[in-house]
């Protein structure tokens, strides 16, 4: 069961400048940064608030590290802006299977590693009214068998 908005992913050309905008304008501070080589992005997670299920809500700022990454291609086509929305779940495998059973294309056969050790998968935007949708199980709530 989806429990919260985990994060909103925002594609940007210059991660440092975008982080500074959100810090100076809204007072959001960086909670975590990392480079995800598999996805070809450098990212910053700005924590917005904690949630009742033990998770949190974030803005995820994404700068491509290579032009051929999914975010790099998207940025070249669309420019900076909202890239995806991510919903938190205690069990990404079960929820992805349930949603797949309802006819929505799930982009990964098996969830992959996401930010901060999470497990993630994406839903095809054409099946979600034009919105690239991510399902996230935070490392903090992930069950031991995953």
XYZ file of C-alpha atoms in Angstrom:
146
model
C 0.000 0.000 0.000
C 1.337 3.401 -0.948
C 1.755 5.462 2.207
C 3.057 8.901 1.263
C 4.721 11.104 -1.293
C 8.355 10.105 -0.840
C 9.794 12.749 -3.144
C 9.376 14.863 -6.221
C 12.269 14.514 -8.667
C 13.394 17.710 -10.382
C 15.816 17.581 -13.312
C 18.368 20.392 -13.489
C 21.433 21.415 -15.478
C 23.457 22.666 -12.481
C 22.891 20.830 -9.210
C 24.836 23.298 -7.075
C 22.953 26.330 -8.415
C 19.604 24.558 -8.017
C 20.413 23.531 -4.441
C 21.330 27.148 -3.681
C 18.005 28.356 -5.129
C 15.985 26.029 -2.872
C 18.141 26.913 0.142
C 17.985 30.678 -0.385
C 14.337 30.809 -1.479
C 12.661 28.249 0.800
C 15.234 27.489 3.478
C 15.529 23.807 2.479
C 18.853 22.218 3.369
C 20.571 19.250 1.777
C 19.916 16.039 3.696
C 21.894 13.681 1.431
C 23.952 13.744 -1.766
C 25.247 10.955 -3.945
C 26.205 9.955 -7.458
C 24.247 7.030 -8.880
C 26.446 5.674 -11.666
C 23.840 3.156 -12.830
C 21.280 5.908 -13.386
C 23.853 8.469 -14.533
C 22.906 11.204 -12.079
C 24.347 13.341 -9.331
C 21.631 14.119 -6.839
C 20.764 16.038 -3.723
C 17.881 15.129 -1.424
C 16.347 18.121 0.374
C 14.268 16.963 3.328
C 10.922 18.705 3.602
C 9.369 16.895 6.572
C 9.104 13.628 8.478
C 6.038 11.449 7.984
C 3.889 9.342 10.291
C 5.144 6.062 8.781
C 8.742 6.733 9.807
C 9.774 8.019 6.401
C 10.146 11.539 5.107
C 9.233 13.692 2.128
C 11.980 15.172 -0.035
C 12.749 17.149 -3.136
C 15.240 15.171 -5.204
C 17.346 17.389 -7.437
C 18.900 15.465 -10.348
C 21.789 16.543 -12.564
C 22.780 14.076 -15.295
C 26.390 12.905 -15.270
C 26.144 11.805 -18.890
C 23.955 12.835 -21.815
C 22.749 9.280 -22.519
C 21.241 8.799 -19.035
C 17.451 8.794 -18.712
C 17.552 12.166 -16.913
C 20.037 13.550 -19.452
C 17.786 12.611 -22.374
C 14.700 13.924 -20.583
C 16.440 17.221 -19.752
C 17.586 17.697 -23.373
C 14.010 17.181 -24.589
C 12.032 18.979 -21.869
C 14.372 21.366 -20.076
C 14.543 21.795 -16.324
C 11.544 20.927 -14.201
C 9.545 18.194 -12.531
C 10.809 14.831 -13.779
C 8.807 12.381 -11.632
C 6.790 11.821 -8.479
C 7.666 9.021 -6.058
C 5.335 7.267 -3.655
C 6.616 5.531 -0.544
C 5.672 1.935 0.186
C 6.719 -0.629 2.772
C 7.008 -3.276 0.007
C 7.980 -2.094 -3.462
C 7.910 -5.665 -4.809
C 4.316 -6.354 -3.726
C 2.980 -2.969 -4.793
C 4.726 -3.147 -8.184
C 3.239 -6.611 -8.758
C -0.223 -5.400 -7.740
C -0.025 -2.365 -10.024
C 1.361 -4.487 -12.898
C -1.674 -6.748 -12.421
C -3.892 -3.731 -13.070
C -2.345 -3.246 -16.510
C 0.244 -0.572 -15.713
C 3.693 -1.171 -17.187
C 6.410 -1.472 -14.528
C 9.743 -0.462 -16.054
C 12.055 -2.768 -14.065
C 11.512 -6.517 -13.691
C 13.192 -6.336 -10.283
C 13.514 -3.182 -8.151
C 16.884 -1.431 -8.293
C 18.971 0.516 -5.809
C 17.828 4.094 -5.377
C 18.828 7.050 -3.207
C 20.052 6.396 0.323
C 19.977 2.619 -0.133
C 16.290 2.480 -1.072
C 14.731 0.000 -3.485
C 12.872 1.512 -6.437
C 10.980 0.864 -9.621
C 9.204 3.122 -12.092
C 5.796 3.019 -13.760
C 5.447 3.981 -17.416
C 4.238 7.583 -17.779
C 1.907 6.670 -20.656
C 0.006 4.414 -18.248
C -0.043 7.084 -15.489
C -1.615 10.044 -17.316
C 1.736 11.417 -18.474
C 3.470 11.245 -15.079
C 6.622 9.173 -14.609
C 5.894 7.514 -11.268
C 8.400 5.900 -8.925
C 7.696 3.436 -6.113
C 10.183 3.592 -3.205
C 10.877 1.403 -0.216
C 13.195 3.341 2.066
C 16.182 1.464 3.438
C 14.944 2.246 6.955
C 11.682 0.326 6.454
C 12.882 -2.313 4.022
C 12.252 -5.877 5.116
C 15.379 -7.985 5.836
C 14.791 -10.440 2.977
C 15.335 -7.716 0.326
